[in-house]
Amino acid sequence: CYLKHQLEALGAKGYPSEANYIFFRLEELEDFVQLMREQGYLIRSCSNYHNLGTDYYRVAVKTRVLNRGLIRAIKEVKKHALLTNSY
């Protein structure tokens, strides 16, 4: 799946899915869900799932255009996190 491969290229661990969403693990980024919301994308934190940490998420698979936008937004959030944490 395009989205799963793109997430993995960003360092996420994608998991197989038969539903219309991707379940993935991405290194903890402070306020990731909120920052993605500010970018216009809803990411569901899966931290309340049994035995999962705060770095597990779920996102709906949309059209290729929307998925590309999601990947761009994640890149921006990660870039911002790197800049913020480098000081």
PDB file of C-alpha atoms in Angstrom:
ATOM      1  CA  CYS A   1       0.000   0.000   0.000  1.00  0.00           C
ATOM      2  CA  TYR A   2       1.301   3.443  -0.952  1.00  0.00           C
ATOM      3  CA  LEU A   3       0.538   5.029   2.419  1.00  0.00           C
ATOM      4  CA  LYS A   4       2.162   2.256   4.446  1.00  0.00           C
ATOM      5  CA  HIS A   5       5.328   2.450   2.326  1.00  0.00           C
ATOM      6  CA  GLN A   6       5.471   6.228   2.655  1.00  0.00           C
ATOM      7  CA  LEU A   7       5.049   6.028   6.441  1.00  0.00           C
ATOM      8  CA  GLU A   8       7.831   3.447   6.623  1.00  0.00           C
ATOM      9  CA  ALA A   9      10.075   5.745   4.565  1.00  0.00           C
ATOM     10  CA  LEU A  10       9.573   8.313   7.342  1.00  0.00           C
ATOM     11  CA  GLY A  11      10.770   5.849   9.961  1.00  0.00           C
ATOM     12  CA  ALA A  12       7.392   4.487  11.025  1.00  0.00           C
ATOM     13  CA  LYS A  13       6.699   0.805  11.568  1.00  0.00           C
ATOM     14  CA  GLY A  14       3.553  -0.061   9.599  1.00  0.00           C
ATOM     15  CA  TYR A  15       1.390  -3.059  10.426  1.00  0.00           C
ATOM     16  CA  PRO A  16      -0.774  -5.123   8.059  1.00  0.00           C
ATOM     17  CA  SER A  17      -4.409  -4.093   7.907  1.00  0.00           C
ATOM     18  CA  GLU A  18      -7.546  -5.350   6.248  1.00  0.00           C
ATOM     19  CA  ALA A  19      -9.503  -2.205   7.123  1.00  0.00           C
ATOM     20  CA  ASN A  20      -9.435   1.272   5.597  1.00  0.00           C
ATOM     21  CA  TYR A  21      -6.864   2.542   8.061  1.00  0.00           C
ATOM     22  CA  ILE A  22      -3.165   2.101   8.715  1.00  0.00           C
ATOM     23  CA  PHE A  23      -1.924   1.250  12.176  1.00  0.00           C
ATOM     24  CA  PHE A  24       1.647   2.396  12.725  1.00  0.00           C
ATOM     25  CA  ARG A  25       4.308   3.155  15.287  1.00  0.00           C
ATOM     26  CA  LEU A  26       6.319   6.352  14.986  1.00  0.00           C
ATOM     27  CA  GLU A  27       8.966   7.594  17.377  1.00  0.00           C
ATOM     28  CA  GLU A  28       7.420   9.725  20.037  1.00  0.00           C
ATOM     29  CA  LEU A  29       6.945  13.265  18.844  1.00  0.00           C
ATOM     30  CA  GLU A  30       5.697  15.669  21.443  1.00  0.00           C
ATOM     31  CA  ASP A  31       2.139  16.801  20.668  1.00  0.00           C
ATOM     32  CA  PHE A  32       2.118  14.837  17.381  1.00  0.00           C
ATOM     33  CA  VAL A  33      -1.668  14.418  17.261  1.00  0.00           C
ATOM     34  CA  GLN A  34      -2.259  18.102  18.006  1.00  0.00           C
ATOM     35  CA  LEU A  35       0.371  19.275  15.522  1.00  0.00           C
ATOM     36  CA  MET A  36      -1.158  17.084  12.833  1.00  0.00           C
ATOM     37  CA  ARG A  37      -4.608  18.488  13.641  1.00  0.00           C
ATOM     38  CA  GLU A  38      -3.179  21.987  13.152  1.00  0.00           C
ATOM     39  CA  GLN A  39      -1.980  20.802   9.721  1.00  0.00           C
ATOM     40  CA  GLY A  40      -5.557  19.676   8.953  1.00  0.00           C
ATOM     41  CA  TYR A  41      -5.129  15.929   9.517  1.00  0.00           C
ATOM     42  CA  LEU A  42      -6.712  13.719  12.147  1.00  0.00           C
ATOM     43  CA  ILE A  43      -4.429  11.064  13.564  1.00  0.00           C
ATOM     44  CA  ARG A  44      -5.773   8.772  16.249  1.00  0.00           C
ATOM     45  CA  SER A  45      -3.504   8.048  19.158  1.00  0.00           C
ATOM     46  CA  CYS A  46      -3.662   4.377  20.135  1.00  0.00           C
ATOM     47  CA  SER A  47      -2.011   4.911  23.515  1.00  0.00           C
ATOM     48  CA  ASN A  48      -5.173   3.739  25.279  1.00  0.00           C
ATOM     49  CA  TYR A  49      -5.048   0.349  23.516  1.00  0.00           C
ATOM     50  CA  HIS A  50      -3.986  -2.495  25.792  1.00  0.00           C
ATOM     51  CA  ASN A  51      -0.167  -2.835  25.955  1.00  0.00           C
ATOM     52  CA  LEU A  52       0.564   0.012  23.511  1.00  0.00           C
ATOM     53  CA  GLY A  53       2.609   3.105  24.207  1.00  0.00           C
ATOM     54  CA  THR A  54       2.178   6.717  23.217  1.00  0.00           C
ATOM     55  CA  ASP A  55       3.989   6.198  19.919  1.00  0.00           C
ATOM     56  CA  TYR A  56       1.249   4.102  18.254  1.00  0.00           C
ATOM     57  CA  TYR A  57      -1.233   5.736  15.893  1.00  0.00           C
ATOM     58  CA  ARG A  58      -3.954   5.015  13.392  1.00  0.00           C
ATOM     59  CA  VAL A  59      -4.895   6.976  10.305  1.00  0.00           C
ATOM     60  CA  ALA A  60      -7.571   6.447   7.670  1.00  0.00           C
ATOM     61  CA  VAL A  61      -6.506   5.618   4.137  1.00  0.00           C
ATOM     62  CA  LYS A  62      -7.881   8.249   1.775  1.00  0.00           C
ATOM     63  CA  THR A  63      -7.269   9.184  -1.846  1.00  0.00           C
ATOM     64  CA  ARG A  64      -3.709   9.338  -3.188  1.00  0.00           C
ATOM     65  CA  VAL A  65      -3.834  13.150  -3.197  1.00  0.00           C
ATOM     66  CA  LEU A  66      -4.944  13.313   0.444  1.00  0.00           C
ATOM     67  CA  ASN A  67      -2.424  10.650   1.467  1.00  0.00           C
ATOM     68  CA  ARG A  68       0.367  12.667  -0.162  1.00  0.00           C
ATOM     69  CA  GLY A  69      -0.757  15.690   1.817  1.00  0.00           C
ATOM     70  CA  LEU A  70      -0.708  13.628   5.010  1.00  0.00           C
ATOM     71  CA  ILE A  71       2.858  12.493   4.314  1.00  0.00           C
ATOM     72  CA  ARG A  72       3.944  16.087   3.635  1.00  0.00           C
ATOM     73  CA  ALA A  73       2.352  17.183   6.922  1.00  0.00           C
ATOM     74  CA  ILE A  74       4.119  14.427   8.874  1.00  0.00           C
ATOM     75  CA  LYS A  75       7.424  15.477   7.300  1.00  0.00           C
ATOM     76  CA  GLU A  76       6.804  19.057   8.412  1.00  0.00           C
ATOM     77  CA  VAL A  77       5.915  18.006  11.956  1.00  0.00           C
ATOM     78  CA  LYS A  78       9.017  15.801  12.173  1.00  0.00           C
ATOM     79  CA  LYS A  79      11.198  18.591  10.801  1.00  0.00           C
ATOM     80  CA  HIS A  80       9.772  21.004  13.349  1.00  0.00           C
ATOM     81  CA  ALA A  81      10.395  18.483  16.139  1.00  0.00           C
ATOM     82  CA  LEU A  82      14.031  18.048  15.064  1.00  0.00           C
ATOM     83  CA  LEU A  83      14.595  21.783  15.008  1.00  0.00           C
ATOM     84  CA  THR A  84      12.936  22.254  18.387  1.00  0.00           C
ATOM     85  CA  ASN A  85      14.864  19.413  20.021  1.00  0.00           C
ATOM     86  CA  SER A  86      18.238  20.445  18.597  1.00  0.00           C
ATOM     87  CA  TYR A  87      18.524  23.415  20.943  1.00  0.00           C
TER      88      TYR A  87
END
